[in-house]
Tab-separated table of C-alpha atoms and ligand atoms in Angstrom:
chain	number	residue	atom	x	y	z
A	1	UNK	CA	69.141	104.606	96.843
A	2	UNK	CA	68.735	100.618	97.030
A	3	UNK	CA	69.142	98.629	100.067
A	4	UNK	CA	70.423	94.838	100.371
A	5	UNK	CA	70.125	93.006	103.533
A	6	UNK	CA	72.409	90.083	103.823
A	7	UNK	CA	71.810	87.459	106.444
A	8	UNK	CA	75.731	86.842	106.607
A	9	UNK	CA	78.162	88.810	104.717
A	10	UNK	CA	82.058	88.282	104.122
A	11	UNK	CA	83.553	92.087	104.907
A	12	UNK	CA	87.015	93.000	104.448
A	13	UNK	CA	87.569	92.410	108.359
A	14	UNK	CA	85.800	89.220	108.245
A	15	UNK	CA	82.341	87.535	108.319
A	16	UNK	CA	79.583	89.505	109.628
A	17	UNK	CA	76.007	88.823	110.318
A	18	UNK	CA	72.633	90.961	109.633
A	19	UNK	CA	74.364	93.482	107.267
A	20	UNK	CA	72.470	96.304	105.719
A	21	UNK	CA	74.366	97.359	102.409
A	22	UNK	CA	72.928	100.773	100.833
A	23	UNK	CA	73.910	101.364	96.988
A	24	UNK	CA	73.998	104.396	95.092
A	25	UNK	CA	74.832	104.903	91.433
A	26	UNK	CA	76.277	101.389	91.344
A	27	UNK	CA	78.587	101.695	94.344
A	28	UNK	CA	78.230	100.753	98.174
A	29	UNK	CA	77.138	103.569	100.020
A	30	UNK	CA	76.926	102.149	103.381
A	31	UNK	CA	77.692	98.861	105.359
A	32	UNK	CA	76.111	98.213	108.664
A	33	UNK	CA	76.525	94.881	110.337
A	34	UNK	CA	73.979	94.187	113.057
A	35	UNK	CA	70.881	95.556	111.217
A	36	UNK	CA	67.264	94.629	111.162
A	37	UNK	CA	65.973	93.002	107.948
A	38	UNK	CA	64.966	95.778	105.252
A	39	UNK	CA	65.128	96.152	101.528
A	40	UNK	CA	66.176	93.567	99.145
A	41	UNK	CA	66.675	90.386	101.587
A	42	UNK	CA	69.972	88.191	100.454
A	43	UNK	CA	69.357	84.818	102.431
A	44	UNK	CA	72.447	82.871	102.900
A	45	UNK	CA	76.050	84.153	102.894
A	46	UNK	CA	77.008	87.191	100.664
A	47	UNK	CA	80.550	87.677	99.241
A	48	UNK	CA	82.037	90.114	96.738
A	49	UNK	CA	81.669	89.369	93.111
A	50	UNK	CA	84.264	87.143	91.703
A	51	UNK	CA	86.701	88.290	88.867
A	52	UNK	CA	87.533	85.418	86.163
A	53	UNK	CA	91.008	86.771	85.340
A	54	UNK	CA	91.522	84.290	82.360
A	55	UNK	CA	88.786	83.254	79.923
A	56	UNK	CA	88.781	82.109	76.336
A	57	UNK	CA	85.057	82.044	75.907
A	58	UNK	CA	84.657	80.064	72.700
A	59	UNK	CA	86.582	76.978	74.405
A	60	UNK	CA	83.201	76.607	76.193
A	61	UNK	CA	82.058	74.913	72.918
A	62	UNK	CA	84.778	71.958	73.717
A	63	UNK	CA	83.251	71.298	76.937
A	64	UNK	CA	82.533	67.455	77.311
A	65	UNK	CA	83.785	66.869	73.810
A	66	UNK	CA	87.689	66.922	74.288
A	67	UNK	CA	88.492	65.159	77.517
A	68	UNK	CA	88.479	61.566	77.165
A	69	UNK	CA	91.529	59.908	75.396
A	70	UNK	CA	95.126	60.273	75.465
A	71	UNK	CA	97.332	63.330	74.353
A	72	UNK	CA	98.663	66.512	75.763
A	73	UNK	CA	97.756	70.046	75.617
A	74	UNK	CA	99.116	69.899	71.792
A	75	UNK	CA	96.692	67.376	70.691
A	76	UNK	CA	93.791	69.316	72.449
A	77	UNK	CA	95.092	72.548	70.614
A	78	UNK	CA	94.179	70.779	67.393
A	79	UNK	CA	90.713	70.502	68.151
A	80	UNK	CA	90.378	73.943	69.556
A	81	UNK	CA	91.562	75.130	66.279
A	82	UNK	CA	89.146	73.231	64.387
A	83	UNK	CA	86.261	75.187	66.404
A	84	UNK	CA	87.919	78.329	65.975
A	85	UNK	CA	87.522	78.061	62.208
A	86	UNK	CA	83.627	77.916	62.568
A	87	UNK	CA	83.334	81.205	64.369
A	88	UNK	CA	82.215	84.786	62.949
A	89	UNK	CA	81.186	87.990	64.496
A	90	UNK	CA	77.625	86.826	64.941
A	91	UNK	CA	77.995	83.319	66.003
A	92	UNK	CA	80.642	84.475	68.596
A	93	UNK	CA	78.401	87.121	70.073
A	94	UNK	CA	75.648	84.635	70.481
A	95	UNK	CA	78.075	81.954	71.935
A	96	UNK	CA	79.758	84.431	74.357
A	97	UNK	CA	76.503	85.730	75.410
A	98	UNK	CA	75.689	82.610	76.752
A	99	UNK	CA	78.821	81.763	78.077
A	100	UNK	CA	79.038	85.030	79.983
A	101	UNK	CA	75.429	84.612	81.140
A	102	UNK	CA	77.008	81.083	82.644
A	103	UNK	CA	79.610	83.200	84.347
A	104	UNK	CA	76.994	85.597	85.843
A	105	UNK	CA	75.147	82.750	87.237
A	106	UNK	CA	78.409	81.664	88.682
A	107	UNK	CA	78.954	84.871	90.576
A	108	UNK	CA	81.383	86.449	88.222
A	109	UNK	CA	81.010	90.115	87.750
A	110	UNK	CA	84.127	90.886	85.821
A	111	UNK	CA	85.763	88.602	83.011
A	112	UNK	CA	89.293	89.026	81.521
A	113	UNK	CA	88.635	87.888	77.979
A	114	UNK	CA	91.974	86.519	76.260
A	115	UNK	CA	90.994	87.616	73.188
A	116	UNK	CA	92.916	86.289	70.016
A	117	UNK	CA	90.158	85.306	67.455
A	118	UNK	CA	90.578	88.346	65.568
A	119	UNK	CA	89.961	88.082	62.011
A	120	UNK	CA	88.074	85.891	59.457
A	121	UNK	CA	89.360	82.287	58.842
A	122	UNK	CA	92.524	82.871	56.474
A	123	UNK	CA	93.384	86.135	58.308
A	124	UNK	CA	91.574	88.743	56.169
A	125	UNK	CA	90.261	91.528	58.487
A	126	UNK	CA	86.631	91.704	58.620
A	127	UNK	CA	84.981	95.064	57.347
A	128	UNK	CA	85.049	96.267	60.767
A	129	UNK	CA	88.286	95.084	62.335
A	130	UNK	CA	87.298	94.663	65.728
A	131	UNK	CA	83.877	92.873	64.997
A	132	UNK	CA	85.048	90.037	67.023
A	133	UNK	CA	86.184	92.047	70.096
A	134	UNK	CA	83.165	94.255	69.831
A	135	UNK	CA	80.968	90.944	69.778
A	136	UNK	CA	82.459	89.991	73.217
A	137	UNK	CA	81.871	93.412	74.699
A	138	UNK	CA	78.376	93.305	73.661
A	139	UNK	CA	78.051	89.697	74.808
A	140	UNK	CA	79.224	91.036	78.394
A	141	UNK	CA	76.800	93.838	78.560
A	142	UNK	CA	73.703	91.463	77.591
A	143	UNK	CA	74.878	89.206	80.447
A	144	UNK	CA	75.227	92.160	82.601
A	145	UNK	CA	78.773	91.895	83.686
A	146	UNK	CA	82.201	93.794	83.070
A	147	UNK	CA	84.598	92.880	80.644
A	148	UNK	CA	88.241	93.652	80.443
A	149	UNK	CA	89.290	92.684	76.685
A	150	UNK	CA	92.900	91.509	76.806
A	151	UNK	CA	93.405	92.126	73.000
A	152	UNK	CA	96.121	89.621	72.377
A	153	UNK	CA	99.258	90.219	69.954
A	154	UNK	CA	99.754	87.364	68.153
A	155	UNK	CA	102.609	87.118	65.372
A	156	UNK	CA	104.285	83.570	65.202
A	157	UNK	CA	103.372	80.129	65.147
A	158	UNK	CA	106.381	79.110	67.444
A	159	UNK	CA	109.983	80.422	67.772
A	160	UNK	CA	110.979	81.714	64.551
A	161	UNK	CA	107.913	80.047	62.730
A	162	UNK	CA	105.321	81.716	60.499
A	163	UNK	CA	101.966	81.344	61.649
A	164	UNK	CA	100.239	77.979	61.007
A	165	UNK	CA	97.205	78.156	58.403
A	166	UNK	CA	94.715	77.963	61.590
A	167	UNK	CA	96.340	80.734	63.286
A	168	UNK	CA	96.281	83.070	60.564
A	169	UNK	CA	92.884	84.769	61.827
A	170	UNK	CA	94.840	85.259	65.191
A	171	UNK	CA	97.536	87.409	63.834
A	172	UNK	CA	97.840	91.185	62.750
A	173	UNK	CA	101.282	90.877	61.310
A	174	UNK	CA	103.167	93.359	63.213
A	175	UNK	CA	102.880	95.175	66.422
A	176	UNK	CA	102.248	98.528	64.722
A	177	UNK	CA	98.758	96.986	62.870
A	178	UNK	CA	97.973	95.657	66.200
A	179	UNK	CA	98.182	98.976	67.828
A	180	UNK	CA	96.213	100.629	64.975
A	181	UNK	CA	93.480	98.230	65.364
A	182	UNK	CA	93.054	98.016	69.011
A	183	UNK	CA	93.277	101.923	69.148
A	184	UNK	CA	90.041	102.076	67.283
A	185	UNK	CA	88.089	100.312	69.853
A	186	UNK	CA	86.313	102.663	72.162
A	187	UNK	CA	84.950	101.044	75.583
A	188	UNK	CA	81.563	101.389	77.057
A	189	UNK	CA	81.346	102.047	80.842
A	190	UNK	CA	81.668	98.200	81.121
A	191	UNK	CA	84.606	97.455	79.398
A	192	UNK	CA	88.400	98.368	79.841
A	193	UNK	CA	90.466	97.604	76.995
A	194	UNK	CA	93.733	95.761	77.922
A	195	UNK	CA	96.324	94.064	75.788
A	196	UNK	CA	97.943	90.576	75.926
A	197	UNK	CA	101.285	89.033	74.507
A	198	UNK	CA	99.862	85.642	73.646
A	199	UNK	CA	102.895	83.907	74.836
A	200	UNK	CA	107.009	84.143	74.297
A	201	UNK	CA	106.519	81.522	71.682
A	202	UNK	CA	103.860	83.561	69.662
A	203	UNK	CA	105.546	87.111	69.850
A	204	UNK	CA	109.392	87.587	68.973
A	205	UNK	CA	111.789	89.202	71.682
A	206	UNK	CA	111.761	92.779	69.941
A	207	UNK	CA	108.043	92.833	69.439
A	208	UNK	CA	107.475	92.269	73.279
A	209	UNK	CA	109.928	95.265	74.215
A	210	UNK	CA	107.840	97.313	71.740
A	211	UNK	CA	104.700	96.118	73.132
A	212	UNK	CA	105.605	96.739	76.700
A	213	UNK	CA	106.449	100.419	75.786
A	214	UNK	CA	103.133	100.795	73.980
A	215	UNK	CA	101.025	99.589	76.526
A	216	UNK	CA	101.980	101.213	79.777
A	217	UNK	CA	99.146	101.818	82.261
A	218	UNK	CA	96.722	99.302	80.748
A	219	UNK	CA	95.825	95.797	81.942
A	220	UNK	CA	98.539	93.314	80.320
A	221	UNK	CA	98.257	89.645	80.491
A	222	UNK	CA	100.504	86.808	79.055
A	223	UNK	CA	100.329	83.162	78.968
A	224	UNK	CA	103.601	82.200	81.035
A	225	UNK	CA	105.428	78.787	81.090
A	226	UNK	CA	102.353	76.417	80.691
A	227	UNK	CA	104.399	73.852	79.186
A	228	UNK	CA	107.780	72.398	79.793
A	229	UNK	CA	108.423	72.437	76.187
A	230	UNK	CA	107.977	76.288	76.114
A	231	UNK	CA	110.763	76.477	78.494
A	232	UNK	CA	113.050	74.466	76.839
A	233	UNK	CA	112.545	76.060	73.381
A	234	UNK	CA	112.853	79.569	74.999
A	235	UNK	CA	116.156	78.356	76.799
A	236	UNK	CA	117.344	77.398	73.249
A	237	UNK	CA	116.194	80.370	71.343
A	238	UNK	CA	116.865	83.016	73.950
A	239	UNK	CA	119.505	81.190	76.636
A	240	UNK	CA	116.835	82.330	79.550
A	241	UNK	CA	113.538	81.238	80.899
A	242	UNK	CA	110.449	82.824	79.648
A	243	UNK	CA	109.860	84.820	82.692
A	244	UNK	CA	113.773	85.932	82.474
A	245	UNK	CA	112.893	86.961	78.811
A	246	UNK	CA	109.923	88.871	79.804
A	247	UNK	CA	111.949	90.919	82.229
A	248	UNK	CA	114.455	91.471	79.441
A	249	UNK	CA	111.926	92.928	77.603
A	250	UNK	CA	110.521	95.583	80.289
A	251	UNK	CA	107.154	93.653	80.223
A	252	UNK	CA	107.027	92.324	84.115
A	253	UNK	CA	105.323	94.853	86.318
A	254	UNK	CA	102.281	95.597	88.402
A	255	UNK	CA	100.274	95.887	85.308
A	256	UNK	CA	101.127	92.244	84.272
A	257	UNK	CA	99.338	89.172	84.883
A	258	UNK	CA	101.457	85.802	84.315
A	259	UNK	CA	98.865	83.337	83.179
A	260	UNK	CA	99.724	79.768	84.268
A	261	UNK	CA	103.083	80.224	85.891
A	262	UNK	CA	103.311	76.722	86.040
A	263	UNK	CA	106.943	75.663	85.094
A	264	UNK	CA	108.768	78.213	87.211
A	265	UNK	CA	112.321	78.114	88.215
A	266	UNK	CA	113.687	79.493	91.701
A	267	UNK	CA	114.715	82.547	89.974
A	268	UNK	CA	111.490	83.422	87.967
A	269	UNK	CA	109.427	83.571	91.338
A	270	UNK	CA	111.943	86.131	92.528
A	271	UNK	CA	111.352	88.189	89.212
A	272	UNK	CA	107.845	88.068	89.492
A	273	UNK	CA	107.753	89.216	93.236
A	274	UNK	CA	110.326	92.121	92.432
A	275	UNK	CA	108.445	93.344	89.603
A	276	UNK	CA	104.895	93.377	91.334
A	277	UNK	CA	103.624	90.884	88.880
A	278	UNK	CA	100.208	89.173	89.383
A	279	UNK	CA	100.294	85.339	88.707
A	280	UNK	CA	96.828	83.937	87.593
A	281	UNK	CA	96.329	80.180	87.895
A	282	UNK	CA	93.626	78.192	86.166
A	283	UNK	CA	93.649	75.026	88.069
A	284	UNK	CA	90.467	73.097	86.460
A	285	UNK	CA	92.175	73.861	83.022
A	286	UNK	CA	95.715	73.187	83.726
A	287	UNK	CA	94.595	69.694	85.279
A	288	UNK	CA	92.475	68.879	82.221
A	289	UNK	CA	95.331	69.436	80.004
A	290	UNK	CA	97.779	67.778	82.141
A	291	UNK	CA	99.927	71.061	82.037
A	292	UNK	CA	101.461	70.175	85.504
A	293	UNK	CA	100.786	71.751	88.896
A	294	UNK	CA	102.307	75.525	89.465
A	295	UNK	CA	103.911	76.712	92.645
A	296	UNK	CA	101.100	78.582	94.229
A	297	UNK	CA	102.107	78.799	97.740
A	298	UNK	CA	105.860	79.613	96.763
A	299	UNK	CA	104.477	82.453	95.041
A	300	UNK	CA	102.232	83.422	97.941
A	301	UNK	CA	104.798	83.169	100.212
A	302	UNK	CA	106.951	85.602	98.127
A	303	UNK	CA	104.277	88.115	98.088
A	304	UNK	CA	103.369	87.465	94.438
A	305	UNK	CA	99.306	88.439	94.263
A	306	UNK	CA	97.336	85.421	92.815
A	307	UNK	CA	94.118	85.806	90.664
A	308	UNK	CA	92.110	82.815	88.939
A	309	UNK	CA	90.510	82.158	85.896
A	310	UNK	CA	88.326	79.519	84.186
A	311	UNK	CA	90.442	79.547	80.971
A	312	UNK	CA	89.247	76.941	78.762
A	313	UNK	CA	85.729	77.028	80.523
A	314	UNK	CA	85.711	73.333	80.760
A	315	UNK	CA	84.268	74.205	84.369
A	316	UNK	CA	82.967	77.808	85.189
A	317	UNK	CA	83.032	77.669	88.979
A	318	UNK	CA	85.438	79.888	90.722
A	319	UNK	CA	84.909	77.998	94.355
A	320	UNK	CA	86.140	75.006	92.499
A	321	UNK	CA	89.226	77.003	90.872
A	322	UNK	CA	89.938	78.232	94.623
A	323	UNK	CA	89.478	74.985	96.419
A	324	UNK	CA	92.073	73.471	93.761
A	325	UNK	CA	94.659	75.607	94.364
A	326	UNK	CA	94.411	74.467	98.050
A	327	UNK	CA	93.950	71.080	97.599
A	328	UNK	CA	96.493	70.559	95.110
A	329	UNK	CA	99.202	72.135	97.482
A	330	UNK	CA	97.890	69.574	100.332
A	331	UNK	CA	98.484	66.704	97.830
A	332	UNK	CA	101.987	67.798	97.188
A	333	UNK	CA	102.868	68.851	100.609
A	334	UNK	CA	100.998	66.558	102.498
A	335	UNK	CA	99.939	69.232	104.742
A	336	UNK	CA	96.692	70.932	105.165
A	337	UNK	CA	95.813	74.579	105.633
A	338	UNK	CA	98.126	75.818	102.975
A	339	UNK	CA	95.989	79.098	102.070
A	340	UNK	CA	93.335	80.665	104.347
A	341	UNK	CA	89.831	80.967	103.391
A	342	UNK	CA	90.599	84.729	103.426
A	343	UNK	CA	93.525	84.409	100.962
A	344	UNK	CA	91.338	82.089	98.611
A	345	UNK	CA	88.438	84.743	98.647
A	346	UNK	CA	91.246	87.176	97.589
A	347	UNK	CA	92.448	85.245	94.645
A	348	UNK	CA	88.649	84.872	93.656
A	349	UNK	CA	87.826	88.575	93.697
A	350	UNK	CA	91.236	90.147	92.131
A	351	UNK	CA	89.577	92.495	90.005
A	352	UNK	CA	92.591	95.158	90.055
A	353	UNK	CA	94.413	92.978	87.742
A	354	UNK	CA	91.700	93.538	85.238
A	355	UNK	CA	91.884	97.087	85.608
A	356	UNK	CA	89.022	97.215	88.136
A	357	UNK	CA	91.036	98.442	91.138
A	358	UNK	CA	87.722	99.736	92.764
A	359	UNK	CA	85.838	96.172	92.837
A	360	UNK	CA	86.210	92.903	95.189
A	361	UNK	CA	85.490	94.148	98.448
A	362	UNK	CA	81.974	95.049	100.330
A	363	UNK	CA	83.010	98.258	101.566
A	364	UNK	CA	81.959	101.999	101.220
A	365	UNK	CA	83.125	103.075	97.824
A	366	UNK	CA	83.665	99.823	96.137
A	367	UNK	CA	81.433	98.820	93.066
A	368	UNK	CA	78.434	97.054	94.242
A	369	UNK	CA	79.192	93.513	93.269
A	370	UNK	CA	77.401	90.946	95.474
A	371	UNK	CA	77.073	87.199	95.285
A	372	UNK	CA	74.835	85.268	97.516
A	373	UNK	CA	75.182	81.634	98.192
A	374	UNK	CA	72.073	79.717	99.784
A	375	UNK	CA	72.734	77.982	102.664
A	376	UNK	CA	69.935	75.341	102.143
A	377	UNK	CA	71.152	73.416	99.348
A	378	UNK	CA	72.159	69.669	99.853
A	379	UNK	CA	75.614	70.724	99.620
A	380	UNK	CA	75.633	73.973	101.731
A	381	UNK	CA	73.082	72.933	104.334
A	382	UNK	CA	74.568	73.034	107.815
A	383	UNK	CA	78.050	74.513	107.192
A	384	UNK	CA	79.488	77.411	109.043
A	385	UNK	CA	78.957	80.448	106.602
A	386	UNK	CA	82.991	81.142	107.198
A	387	UNK	CA	83.351	77.868	105.551
A	388	UNK	CA	81.712	78.551	102.289
A	389	UNK	CA	84.637	78.272	100.055
A	390	UNK	CA	84.998	74.688	100.973
A	391	UNK	CA	81.604	73.503	100.406
A	392	UNK	CA	79.746	75.500	97.803
A	393	UNK	CA	79.671	75.027	94.200
A	394	UNK	CA	78.727	77.663	91.332
A	395	UNK	CA	75.236	75.930	91.478
A	396	UNK	CA	74.300	77.146	94.907
A	397	UNK	CA	74.496	80.801	94.160
A	398	UNK	CA	71.349	82.287	94.473
A	399	UNK	CA	71.661	86.014	93.856
A	400	UNK	CA	74.056	88.385	91.967
A	401	UNK	CA	74.461	91.984	91.712
A	402	UNK	CA	76.984	93.744	89.583
A	403	UNK	CA	77.507	97.370	89.731
A	404	UNK	CA	74.155	97.647	91.721
A	405	UNK	CA	72.141	95.901	89.239
A	406	UNK	CA	70.962	92.502	90.173
A	407	UNK	CA	71.425	90.218	87.213
A	408	UNK	CA	70.601	86.964	89.091
A	409	UNK	CA	67.563	85.947	91.225
A	410	UNK	CA	66.694	82.513	92.492
A	411	UNK	CA	69.392	81.086	90.685
A	412	UNK	CA	68.246	82.180	87.376
A	413	UNK	CA	69.763	84.815	85.297
A	414	UNK	CA	67.236	87.707	84.553
A	415	UNK	CA	67.699	88.042	80.859
A	416	UNK	CA	69.391	84.949	79.377
A	417	UNK	CA	68.479	81.466	79.488
A	418	UNK	CA	71.875	80.392	79.572
A	419	UNK	CA	71.543	76.635	79.103
A	420	UNK	CA	68.967	76.801	76.289
A	421	UNK	CA	71.184	79.429	74.366
A	422	UNK	CA	74.270	77.369	74.976
A	423	UNK	CA	72.737	74.297	73.731
A	424	UNK	CA	71.604	75.780	70.645
A	425	UNK	CA	74.847	77.562	69.841
A	426	UNK	CA	77.339	74.872	70.682
A	427	UNK	CA	74.986	72.382	68.466
A	428	UNK	CA	74.878	74.864	65.677
A	429	UNK	CA	78.816	75.103	65.737
A	430	UNK	CA	79.260	71.246	65.601
A	431	UNK	CA	76.616	70.536	63.030
B	1	ZN	ZN1	94.533	80.856	78.071
């Protein structure tokens, strides 16, 4: 039995002080506010571990190289494709290990990796057809975090179009071949194998329908209405919105997370609500790519669960993602307090959409994922602990425990020098 003692902690009932948290076999065995200090002292405010519901680990290598200059999502995508050509299972393992260490330092204890970089450039499978996915699973193990591998079905280069040359390594050719490959993955304890439809533009309608039948019970994700042009082409091709198409295919439901959900029509929000679909916002990426602003408050008012993702990993800071949801709403509504701090924390800790329903709360029986924010940094000094989501950054996180194991202490990852490894790997990729 391990004991952690949190100076302040955010519990399901709200903020509490002097909280003793006992942990056995990676789970929380007891939570006692008003306790005297003992065990491993966590100075500052302790939150449940964060769930990064949408990541493409390799996009981290684009950070600081793609943000200047004109263009749109579509011009950015050219740079992303050029980078993807350079990765193989060994280099992807080393890069992802450093990226996941950066996530661990940012308090992320589970990542949803939307994984489509399957095969060798040109599309030939590696001798182990899951070598790239297994590299990601091993990278998460090294970083000490859980991973939900959202292995992605990617069949077309656009509505009715073949894959472009740069996209060939993303594709398995058919749903059957995708299923055959994904079935060969056997997840270790820290991993869940989920599925993803890349988008309505990359998977034909019949394949989405068959995919929905084949993946029942697994966490499933899809990019939804990130771009206006996707909506327009979908309407031209199918006579409906992307959300309506997913409904027709039977993909909407409690196991599904719709990533972005930026350009929704009124009826689409109702479809997500009625089906119990989660919406994952990735505000720092969406604004970097000039995607547009999704209806976060309207979705929440309708009762749609929200999760958050760092997506392109141009920024890895869940506080910034959560704050952006609130602050962007303030700008469009000209009103403050659109989301409560508790609602923002719920979105930051939405582990259920990644298949980890027993994580994201500091309560008895839950996975022991703890993130401590120091209250003595220049940014956090003097704040009320209940206002941490409005003030803190990832850099203020001092301690992280995942599944009862400490992975970050005093702001340092215990196994990986994330800065040094990121610098070395990214330099190598662009050399
Ligand atoms: Zn994405």
